[in-house]
mmCIF file of C-alpha atoms and ligand atoms in Angstrom:
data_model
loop_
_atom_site.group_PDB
_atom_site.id
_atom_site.type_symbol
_atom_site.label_atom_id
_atom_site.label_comp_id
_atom_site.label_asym_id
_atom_site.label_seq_id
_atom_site.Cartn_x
_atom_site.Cartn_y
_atom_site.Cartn_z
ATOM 1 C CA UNK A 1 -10.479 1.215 -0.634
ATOM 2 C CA UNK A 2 -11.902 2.613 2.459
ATOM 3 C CA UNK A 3 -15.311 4.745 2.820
ATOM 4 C CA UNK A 4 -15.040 7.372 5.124
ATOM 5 C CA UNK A 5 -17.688 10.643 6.268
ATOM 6 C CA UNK A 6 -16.320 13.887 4.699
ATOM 7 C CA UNK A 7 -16.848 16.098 7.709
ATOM 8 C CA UNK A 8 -13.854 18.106 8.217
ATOM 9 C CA UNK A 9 -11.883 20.866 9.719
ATOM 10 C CA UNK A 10 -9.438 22.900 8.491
ATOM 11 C CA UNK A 11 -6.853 26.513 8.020
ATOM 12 C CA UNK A 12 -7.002 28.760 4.869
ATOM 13 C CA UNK A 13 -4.532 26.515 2.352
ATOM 14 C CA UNK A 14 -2.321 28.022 0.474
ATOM 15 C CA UNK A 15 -2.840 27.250 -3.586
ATOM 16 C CA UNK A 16 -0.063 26.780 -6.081
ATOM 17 C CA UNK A 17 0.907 24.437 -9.130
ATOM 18 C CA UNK A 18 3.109 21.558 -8.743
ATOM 19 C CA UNK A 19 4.209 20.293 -11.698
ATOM 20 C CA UNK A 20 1.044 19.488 -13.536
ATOM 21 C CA UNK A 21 -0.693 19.177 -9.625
ATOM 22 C CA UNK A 22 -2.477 21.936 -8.145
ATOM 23 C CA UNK A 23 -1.132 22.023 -4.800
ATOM 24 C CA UNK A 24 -3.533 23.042 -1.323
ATOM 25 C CA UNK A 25 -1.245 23.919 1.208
ATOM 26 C CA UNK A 26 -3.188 23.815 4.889
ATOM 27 C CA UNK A 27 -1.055 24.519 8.832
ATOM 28 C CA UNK A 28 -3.862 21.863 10.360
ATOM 29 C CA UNK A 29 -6.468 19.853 9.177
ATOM 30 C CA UNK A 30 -8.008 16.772 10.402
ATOM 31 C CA UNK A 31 -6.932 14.960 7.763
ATOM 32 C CA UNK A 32 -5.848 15.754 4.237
ATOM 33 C CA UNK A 33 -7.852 12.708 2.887
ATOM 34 C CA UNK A 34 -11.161 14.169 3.960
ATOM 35 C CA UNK A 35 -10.669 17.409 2.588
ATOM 36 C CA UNK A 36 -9.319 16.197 -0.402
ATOM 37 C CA UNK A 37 -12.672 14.517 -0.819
ATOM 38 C CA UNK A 38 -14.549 17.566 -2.533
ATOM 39 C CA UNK A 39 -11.212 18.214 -4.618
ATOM 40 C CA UNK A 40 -11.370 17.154 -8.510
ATOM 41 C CA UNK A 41 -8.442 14.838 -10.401
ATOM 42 C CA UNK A 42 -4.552 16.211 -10.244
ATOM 43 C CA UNK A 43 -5.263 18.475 -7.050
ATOM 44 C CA UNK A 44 -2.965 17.306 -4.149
ATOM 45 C CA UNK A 45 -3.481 18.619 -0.547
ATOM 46 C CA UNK A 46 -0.664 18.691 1.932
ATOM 47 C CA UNK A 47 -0.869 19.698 6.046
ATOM 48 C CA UNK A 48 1.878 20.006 8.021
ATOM 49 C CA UNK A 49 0.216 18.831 11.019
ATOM 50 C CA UNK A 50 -3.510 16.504 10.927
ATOM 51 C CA UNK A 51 -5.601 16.558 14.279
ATOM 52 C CA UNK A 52 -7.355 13.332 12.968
ATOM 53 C CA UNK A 53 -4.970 11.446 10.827
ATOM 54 C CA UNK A 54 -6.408 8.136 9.255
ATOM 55 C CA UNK A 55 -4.517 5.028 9.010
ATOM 56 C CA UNK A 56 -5.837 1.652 7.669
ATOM 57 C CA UNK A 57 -8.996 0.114 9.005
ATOM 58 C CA UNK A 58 -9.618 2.834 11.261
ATOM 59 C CA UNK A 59 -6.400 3.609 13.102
ATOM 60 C CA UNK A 60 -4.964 6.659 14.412
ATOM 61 C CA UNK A 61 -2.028 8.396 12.595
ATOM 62 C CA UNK A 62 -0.288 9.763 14.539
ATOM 63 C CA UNK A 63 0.565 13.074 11.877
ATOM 64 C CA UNK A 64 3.168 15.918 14.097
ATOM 65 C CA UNK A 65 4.706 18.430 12.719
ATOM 66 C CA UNK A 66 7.908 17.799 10.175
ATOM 67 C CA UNK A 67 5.931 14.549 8.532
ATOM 68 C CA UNK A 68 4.890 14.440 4.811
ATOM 69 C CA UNK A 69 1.336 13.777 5.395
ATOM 70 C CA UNK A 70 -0.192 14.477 1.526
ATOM 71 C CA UNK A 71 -3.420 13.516 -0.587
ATOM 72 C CA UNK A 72 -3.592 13.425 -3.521
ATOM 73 C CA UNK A 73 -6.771 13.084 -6.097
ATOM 74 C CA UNK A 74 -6.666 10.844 -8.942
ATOM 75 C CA UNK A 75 -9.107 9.917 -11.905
ATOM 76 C CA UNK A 76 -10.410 6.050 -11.813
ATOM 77 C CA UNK A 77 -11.937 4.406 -15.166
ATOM 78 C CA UNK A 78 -13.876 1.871 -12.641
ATOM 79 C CA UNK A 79 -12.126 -1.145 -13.969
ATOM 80 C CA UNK A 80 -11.670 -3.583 -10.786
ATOM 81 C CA UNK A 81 -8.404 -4.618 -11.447
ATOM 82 C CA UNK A 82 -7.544 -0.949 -11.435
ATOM 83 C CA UNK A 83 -9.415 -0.509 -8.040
ATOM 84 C CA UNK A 84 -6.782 -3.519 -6.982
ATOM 85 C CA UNK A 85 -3.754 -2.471 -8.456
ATOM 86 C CA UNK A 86 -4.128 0.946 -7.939
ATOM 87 C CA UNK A 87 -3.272 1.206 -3.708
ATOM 88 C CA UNK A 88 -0.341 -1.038 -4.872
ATOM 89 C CA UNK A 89 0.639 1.048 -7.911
ATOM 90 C CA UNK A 90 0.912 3.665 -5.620
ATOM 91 C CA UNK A 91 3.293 2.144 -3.318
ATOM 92 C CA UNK A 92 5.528 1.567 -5.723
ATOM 93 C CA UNK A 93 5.471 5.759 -6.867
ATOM 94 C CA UNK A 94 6.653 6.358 -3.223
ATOM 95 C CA UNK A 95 9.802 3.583 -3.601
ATOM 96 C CA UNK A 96 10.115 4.856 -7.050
ATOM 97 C CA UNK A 97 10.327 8.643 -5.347
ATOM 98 C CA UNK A 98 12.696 7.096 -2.416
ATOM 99 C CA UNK A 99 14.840 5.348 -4.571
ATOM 100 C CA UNK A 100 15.420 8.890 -6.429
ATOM 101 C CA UNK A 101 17.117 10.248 -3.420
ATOM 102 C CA UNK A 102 19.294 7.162 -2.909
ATOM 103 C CA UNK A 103 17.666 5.044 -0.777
ATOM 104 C CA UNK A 104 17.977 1.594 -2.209
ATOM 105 C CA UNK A 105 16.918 -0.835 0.438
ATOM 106 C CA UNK A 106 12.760 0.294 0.517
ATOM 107 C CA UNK A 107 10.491 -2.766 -0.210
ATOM 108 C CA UNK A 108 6.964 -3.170 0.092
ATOM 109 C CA UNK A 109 4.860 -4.853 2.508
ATOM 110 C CA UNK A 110 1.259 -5.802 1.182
ATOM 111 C CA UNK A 111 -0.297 -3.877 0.740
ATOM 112 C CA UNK A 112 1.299 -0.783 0.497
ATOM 113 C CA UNK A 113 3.271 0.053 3.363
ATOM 114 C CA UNK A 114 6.835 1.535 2.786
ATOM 115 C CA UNK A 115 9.751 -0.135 4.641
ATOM 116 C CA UNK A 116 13.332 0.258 5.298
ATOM 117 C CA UNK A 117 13.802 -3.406 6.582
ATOM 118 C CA UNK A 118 11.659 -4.238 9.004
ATOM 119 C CA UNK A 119 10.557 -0.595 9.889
ATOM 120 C CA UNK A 120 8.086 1.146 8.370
ATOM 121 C CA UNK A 121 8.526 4.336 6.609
ATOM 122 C CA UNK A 122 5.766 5.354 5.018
ATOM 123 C CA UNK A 123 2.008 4.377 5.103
ATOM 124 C CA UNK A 124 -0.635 4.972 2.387
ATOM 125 C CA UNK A 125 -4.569 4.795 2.879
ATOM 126 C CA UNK A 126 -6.683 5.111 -0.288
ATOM 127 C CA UNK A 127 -10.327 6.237 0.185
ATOM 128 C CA UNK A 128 -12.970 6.617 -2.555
ATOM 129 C CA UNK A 129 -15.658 9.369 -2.190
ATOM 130 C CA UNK A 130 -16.886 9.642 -5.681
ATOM 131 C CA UNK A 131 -16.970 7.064 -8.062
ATOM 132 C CA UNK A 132 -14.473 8.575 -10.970
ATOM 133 C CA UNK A 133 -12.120 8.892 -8.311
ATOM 134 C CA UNK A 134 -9.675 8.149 -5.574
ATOM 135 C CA UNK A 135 -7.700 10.218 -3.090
ATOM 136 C CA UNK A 136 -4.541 8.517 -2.327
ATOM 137 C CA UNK A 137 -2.936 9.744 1.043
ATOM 138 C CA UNK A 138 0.545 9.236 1.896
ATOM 139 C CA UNK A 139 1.925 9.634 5.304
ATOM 140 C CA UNK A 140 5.608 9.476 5.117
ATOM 141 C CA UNK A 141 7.907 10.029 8.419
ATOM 142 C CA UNK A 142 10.690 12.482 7.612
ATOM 143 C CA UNK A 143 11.586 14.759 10.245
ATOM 144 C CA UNK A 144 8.771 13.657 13.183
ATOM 145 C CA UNK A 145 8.598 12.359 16.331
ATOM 146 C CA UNK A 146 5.799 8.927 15.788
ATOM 147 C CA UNK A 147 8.020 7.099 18.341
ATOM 148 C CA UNK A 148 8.341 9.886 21.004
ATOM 149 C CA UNK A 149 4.437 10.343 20.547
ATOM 150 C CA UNK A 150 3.458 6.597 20.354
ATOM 151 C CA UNK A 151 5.272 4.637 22.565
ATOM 152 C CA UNK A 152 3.819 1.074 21.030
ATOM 153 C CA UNK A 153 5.674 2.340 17.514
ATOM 154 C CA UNK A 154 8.956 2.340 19.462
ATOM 155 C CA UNK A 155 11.923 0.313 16.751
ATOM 156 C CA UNK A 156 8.233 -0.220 14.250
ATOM 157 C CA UNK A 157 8.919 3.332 12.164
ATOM 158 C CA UNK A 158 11.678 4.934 10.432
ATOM 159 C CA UNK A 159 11.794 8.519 9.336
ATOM 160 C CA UNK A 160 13.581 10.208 6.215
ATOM 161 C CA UNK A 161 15.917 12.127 8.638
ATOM 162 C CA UNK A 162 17.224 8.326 10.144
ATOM 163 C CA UNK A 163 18.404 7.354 6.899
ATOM 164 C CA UNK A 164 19.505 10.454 4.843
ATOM 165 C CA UNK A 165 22.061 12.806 5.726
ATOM 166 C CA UNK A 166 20.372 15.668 4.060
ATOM 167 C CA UNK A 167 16.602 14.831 3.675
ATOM 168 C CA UNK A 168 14.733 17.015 1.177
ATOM 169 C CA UNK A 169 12.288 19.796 2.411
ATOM 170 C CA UNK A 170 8.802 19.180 2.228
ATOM 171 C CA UNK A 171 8.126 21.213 -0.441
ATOM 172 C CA UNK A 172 10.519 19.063 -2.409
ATOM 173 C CA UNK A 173 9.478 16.038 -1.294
ATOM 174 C CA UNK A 174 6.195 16.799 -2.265
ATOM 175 C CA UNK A 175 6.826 17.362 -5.866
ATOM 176 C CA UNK A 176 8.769 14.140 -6.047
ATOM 177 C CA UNK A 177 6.552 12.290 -5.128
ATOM 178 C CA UNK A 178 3.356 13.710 -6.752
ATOM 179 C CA UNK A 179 5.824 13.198 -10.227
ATOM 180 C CA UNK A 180 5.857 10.246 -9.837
ATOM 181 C CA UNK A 181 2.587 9.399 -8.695
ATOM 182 C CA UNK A 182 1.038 11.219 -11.992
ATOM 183 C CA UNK A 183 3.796 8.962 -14.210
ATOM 184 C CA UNK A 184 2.630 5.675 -12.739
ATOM 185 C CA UNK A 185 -1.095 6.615 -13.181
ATOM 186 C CA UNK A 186 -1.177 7.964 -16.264
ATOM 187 C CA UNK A 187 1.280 4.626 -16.997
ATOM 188 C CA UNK A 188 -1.558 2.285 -15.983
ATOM 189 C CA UNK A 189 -4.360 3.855 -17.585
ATOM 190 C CA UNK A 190 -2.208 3.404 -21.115
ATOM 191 C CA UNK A 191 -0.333 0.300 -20.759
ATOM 192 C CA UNK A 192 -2.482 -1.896 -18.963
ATOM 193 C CA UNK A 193 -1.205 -3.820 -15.619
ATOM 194 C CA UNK A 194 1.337 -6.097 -16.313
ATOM 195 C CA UNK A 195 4.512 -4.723 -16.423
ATOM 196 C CA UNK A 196 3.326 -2.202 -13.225
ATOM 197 C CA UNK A 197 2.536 -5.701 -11.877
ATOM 198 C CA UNK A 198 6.259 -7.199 -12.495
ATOM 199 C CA UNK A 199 7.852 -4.009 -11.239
ATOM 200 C CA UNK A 200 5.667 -4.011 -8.191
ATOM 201 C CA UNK A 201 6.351 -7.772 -7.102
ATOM 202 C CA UNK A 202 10.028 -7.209 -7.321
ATOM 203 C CA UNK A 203 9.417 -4.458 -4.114
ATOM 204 C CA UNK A 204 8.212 -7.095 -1.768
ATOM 205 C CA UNK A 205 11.363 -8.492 -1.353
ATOM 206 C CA UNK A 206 12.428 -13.080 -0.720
ATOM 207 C CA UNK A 207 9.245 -14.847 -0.510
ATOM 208 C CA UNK A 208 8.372 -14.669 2.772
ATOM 209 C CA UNK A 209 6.728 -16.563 5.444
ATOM 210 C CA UNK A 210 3.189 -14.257 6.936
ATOM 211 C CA UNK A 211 -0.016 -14.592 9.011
ATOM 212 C CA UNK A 212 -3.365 -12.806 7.562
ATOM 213 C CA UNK A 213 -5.731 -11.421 9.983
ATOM 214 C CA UNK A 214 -8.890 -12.175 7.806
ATOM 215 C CA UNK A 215 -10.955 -10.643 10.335
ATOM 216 C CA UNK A 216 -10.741 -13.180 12.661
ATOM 217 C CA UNK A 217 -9.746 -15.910 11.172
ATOM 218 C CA UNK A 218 -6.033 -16.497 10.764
ATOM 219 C CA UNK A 219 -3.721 -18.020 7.817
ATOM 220 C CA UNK A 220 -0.047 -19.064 7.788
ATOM 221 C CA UNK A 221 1.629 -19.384 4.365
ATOM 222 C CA UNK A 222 4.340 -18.222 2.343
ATOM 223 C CA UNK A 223 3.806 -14.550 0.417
ATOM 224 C CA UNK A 224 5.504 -14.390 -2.809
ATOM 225 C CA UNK A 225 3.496 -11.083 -4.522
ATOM 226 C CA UNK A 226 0.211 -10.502 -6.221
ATOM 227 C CA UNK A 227 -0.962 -12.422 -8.957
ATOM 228 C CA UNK A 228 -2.191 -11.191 -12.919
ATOM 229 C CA UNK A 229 -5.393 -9.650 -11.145
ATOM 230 C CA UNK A 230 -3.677 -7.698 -8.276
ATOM 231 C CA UNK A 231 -4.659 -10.262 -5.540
ATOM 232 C CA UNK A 232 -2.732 -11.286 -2.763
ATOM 233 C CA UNK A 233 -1.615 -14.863 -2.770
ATOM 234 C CA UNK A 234 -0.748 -16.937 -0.742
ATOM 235 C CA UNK A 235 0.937 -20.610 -0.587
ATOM 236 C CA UNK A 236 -0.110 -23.573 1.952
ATOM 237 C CA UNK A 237 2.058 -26.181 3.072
ATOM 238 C CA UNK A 238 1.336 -28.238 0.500
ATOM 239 C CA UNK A 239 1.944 -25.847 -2.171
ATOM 240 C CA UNK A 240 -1.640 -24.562 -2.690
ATOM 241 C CA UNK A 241 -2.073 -20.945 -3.413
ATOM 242 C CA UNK A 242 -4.868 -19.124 -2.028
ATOM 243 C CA UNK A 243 -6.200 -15.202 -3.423
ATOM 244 C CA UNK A 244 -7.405 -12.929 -1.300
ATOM 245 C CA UNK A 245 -8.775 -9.277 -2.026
ATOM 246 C CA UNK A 246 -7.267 -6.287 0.203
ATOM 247 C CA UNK A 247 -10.876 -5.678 1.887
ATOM 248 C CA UNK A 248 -10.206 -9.527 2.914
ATOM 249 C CA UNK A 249 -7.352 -9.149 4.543
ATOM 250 C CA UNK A 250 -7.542 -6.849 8.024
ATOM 251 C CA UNK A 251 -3.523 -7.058 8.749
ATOM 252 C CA UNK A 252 -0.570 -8.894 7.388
ATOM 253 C CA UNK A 253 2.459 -9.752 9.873
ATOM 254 C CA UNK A 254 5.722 -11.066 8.568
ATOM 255 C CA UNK A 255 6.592 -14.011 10.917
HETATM 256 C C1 BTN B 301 -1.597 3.169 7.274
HETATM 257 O O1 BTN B 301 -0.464 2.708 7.151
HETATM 258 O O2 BTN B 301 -2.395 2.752 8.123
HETATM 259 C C2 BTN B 301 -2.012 4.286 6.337
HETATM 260 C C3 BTN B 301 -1.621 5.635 6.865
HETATM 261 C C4 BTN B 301 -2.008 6.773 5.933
HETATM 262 C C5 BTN B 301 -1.715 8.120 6.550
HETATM 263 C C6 BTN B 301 -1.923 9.229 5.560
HETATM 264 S S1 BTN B 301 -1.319 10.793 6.125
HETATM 265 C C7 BTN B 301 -2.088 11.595 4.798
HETATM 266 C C8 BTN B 301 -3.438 10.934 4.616
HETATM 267 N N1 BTN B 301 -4.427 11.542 5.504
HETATM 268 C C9 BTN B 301 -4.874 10.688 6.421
HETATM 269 O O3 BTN B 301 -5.716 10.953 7.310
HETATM 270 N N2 BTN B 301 -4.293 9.501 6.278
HETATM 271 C C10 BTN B 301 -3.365 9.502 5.147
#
């Protein structure tokens, strides 16, 4: 999970339930993460535009108007394979809400990017502020423009509107995906890992061959999924498996 300075900007949010959410509804914020760092378990915070949108280890956003771009605040026991399976867990609510509106073909690629083939849909950055609990955030390209804005994106992203001929609002989409965010949670806290770990290792798709940027050192091997603890593994040459911990891993490109 990444650590990040709560100093933040924002417009008077609108506040209504969702489900069994409270919702904050902002025009512009920096980014929905950082405010939803002072916000306490079940509160979700959506913008429809961020000034400052966070993406993994450091990198811009890029978060225009007609994007989901959503945080939400969930309660952590402080178990560590629940700090490790938790990023992923929540890739697999997002697929889970996808796959709801049809859209069979979205995989996972570690650790919790959301892809239609090889284009990304949907990116998620978890950041911890307090110890009882994490604030996912979910950026998810619907309606757009991270192509027109970001030239270096051009044939990386997808966006909701691409692939559906009637995508749902944000408002809807919101509630979706919050559902089933809450279900998978609340799912892990009372069942344990293992069958959230079997149902998220089927969304990576045929083993595949990747490099890991371990912050400056680089690996080859085959990815196949996580192991019983939530780590990413990954097989040599000679059929050796290595583990490695998200904060280990600065990028993962399928070759
Ligand atoms: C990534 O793929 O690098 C993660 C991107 C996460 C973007 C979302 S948008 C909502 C939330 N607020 C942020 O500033 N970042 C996340």
């Amino acid at each position: 999970m990444d650590q990040a300075s709560p100093s933040v900007n924002s417009s008077t949010p609108v506040i209504s339930p969702c489900g069994d959410w409270t919702l904050y509804e902002h025009r512009v914020v920096t980014s929905t993460n950082l405010l939803a760092a002072n916000l306490p378990a079940w509160t979700a915070l959506r913008a429809d535009t961020q000034t400052a949108g966070r993406g993994r280890f450091q990198r811009t956003w890029i978060s225009d108007q007609g994007g989901l771009w959503l945080s939400a605040v969930v309660p952590l026991s402080g178990a560590d394979l629940e700090h490790r399976i938790l990023p992923l867990a929540a890739g697999l609510a997002v697929c889970n809400a996808l796959q709801e509106l049809g859209l069979r073909l979205c995989r996972l690629r570690w650790p919790n990017d959301v892809m239609i083939r090889d284009r990304k849909l949907a990116g998620l950055l978890i950041d911890q502020f307090v110890p009882s609990l994490a604030v996912i955030g979910i950026g998810l390209n619907v309606a757009n423009q991270p192509e027109t804005l970001d030239s270096t994106l051009k044939r990386h992203t997808t966006r909701l509107a691409d692939l559906l001929t009637e995508p749902p609002g944000l408002p809807a989409l919101t509630a979706l995906i919050l559902r089933h965010l809450r279900k998978l949670v609340l799912e892990l806290r009372h069942d344990g890992a293992p069958n959230l770990l079997l149902r998220i290792n089927e969304l990576w798709g045929p083993a595949s061959e990747v490099e890991l940027d371990l912050d400056g050192t680089v690996r080859r091997g085959l990815f196949s999924g996580v192991d019983a603890e939530a780590r990413l593994r990954l097989w040599d040459e000679a059929g050796r498996p290595a583990l490695y911990e998200a904060h280990q891993v600065r990028h993962l490109t399928e070759i």
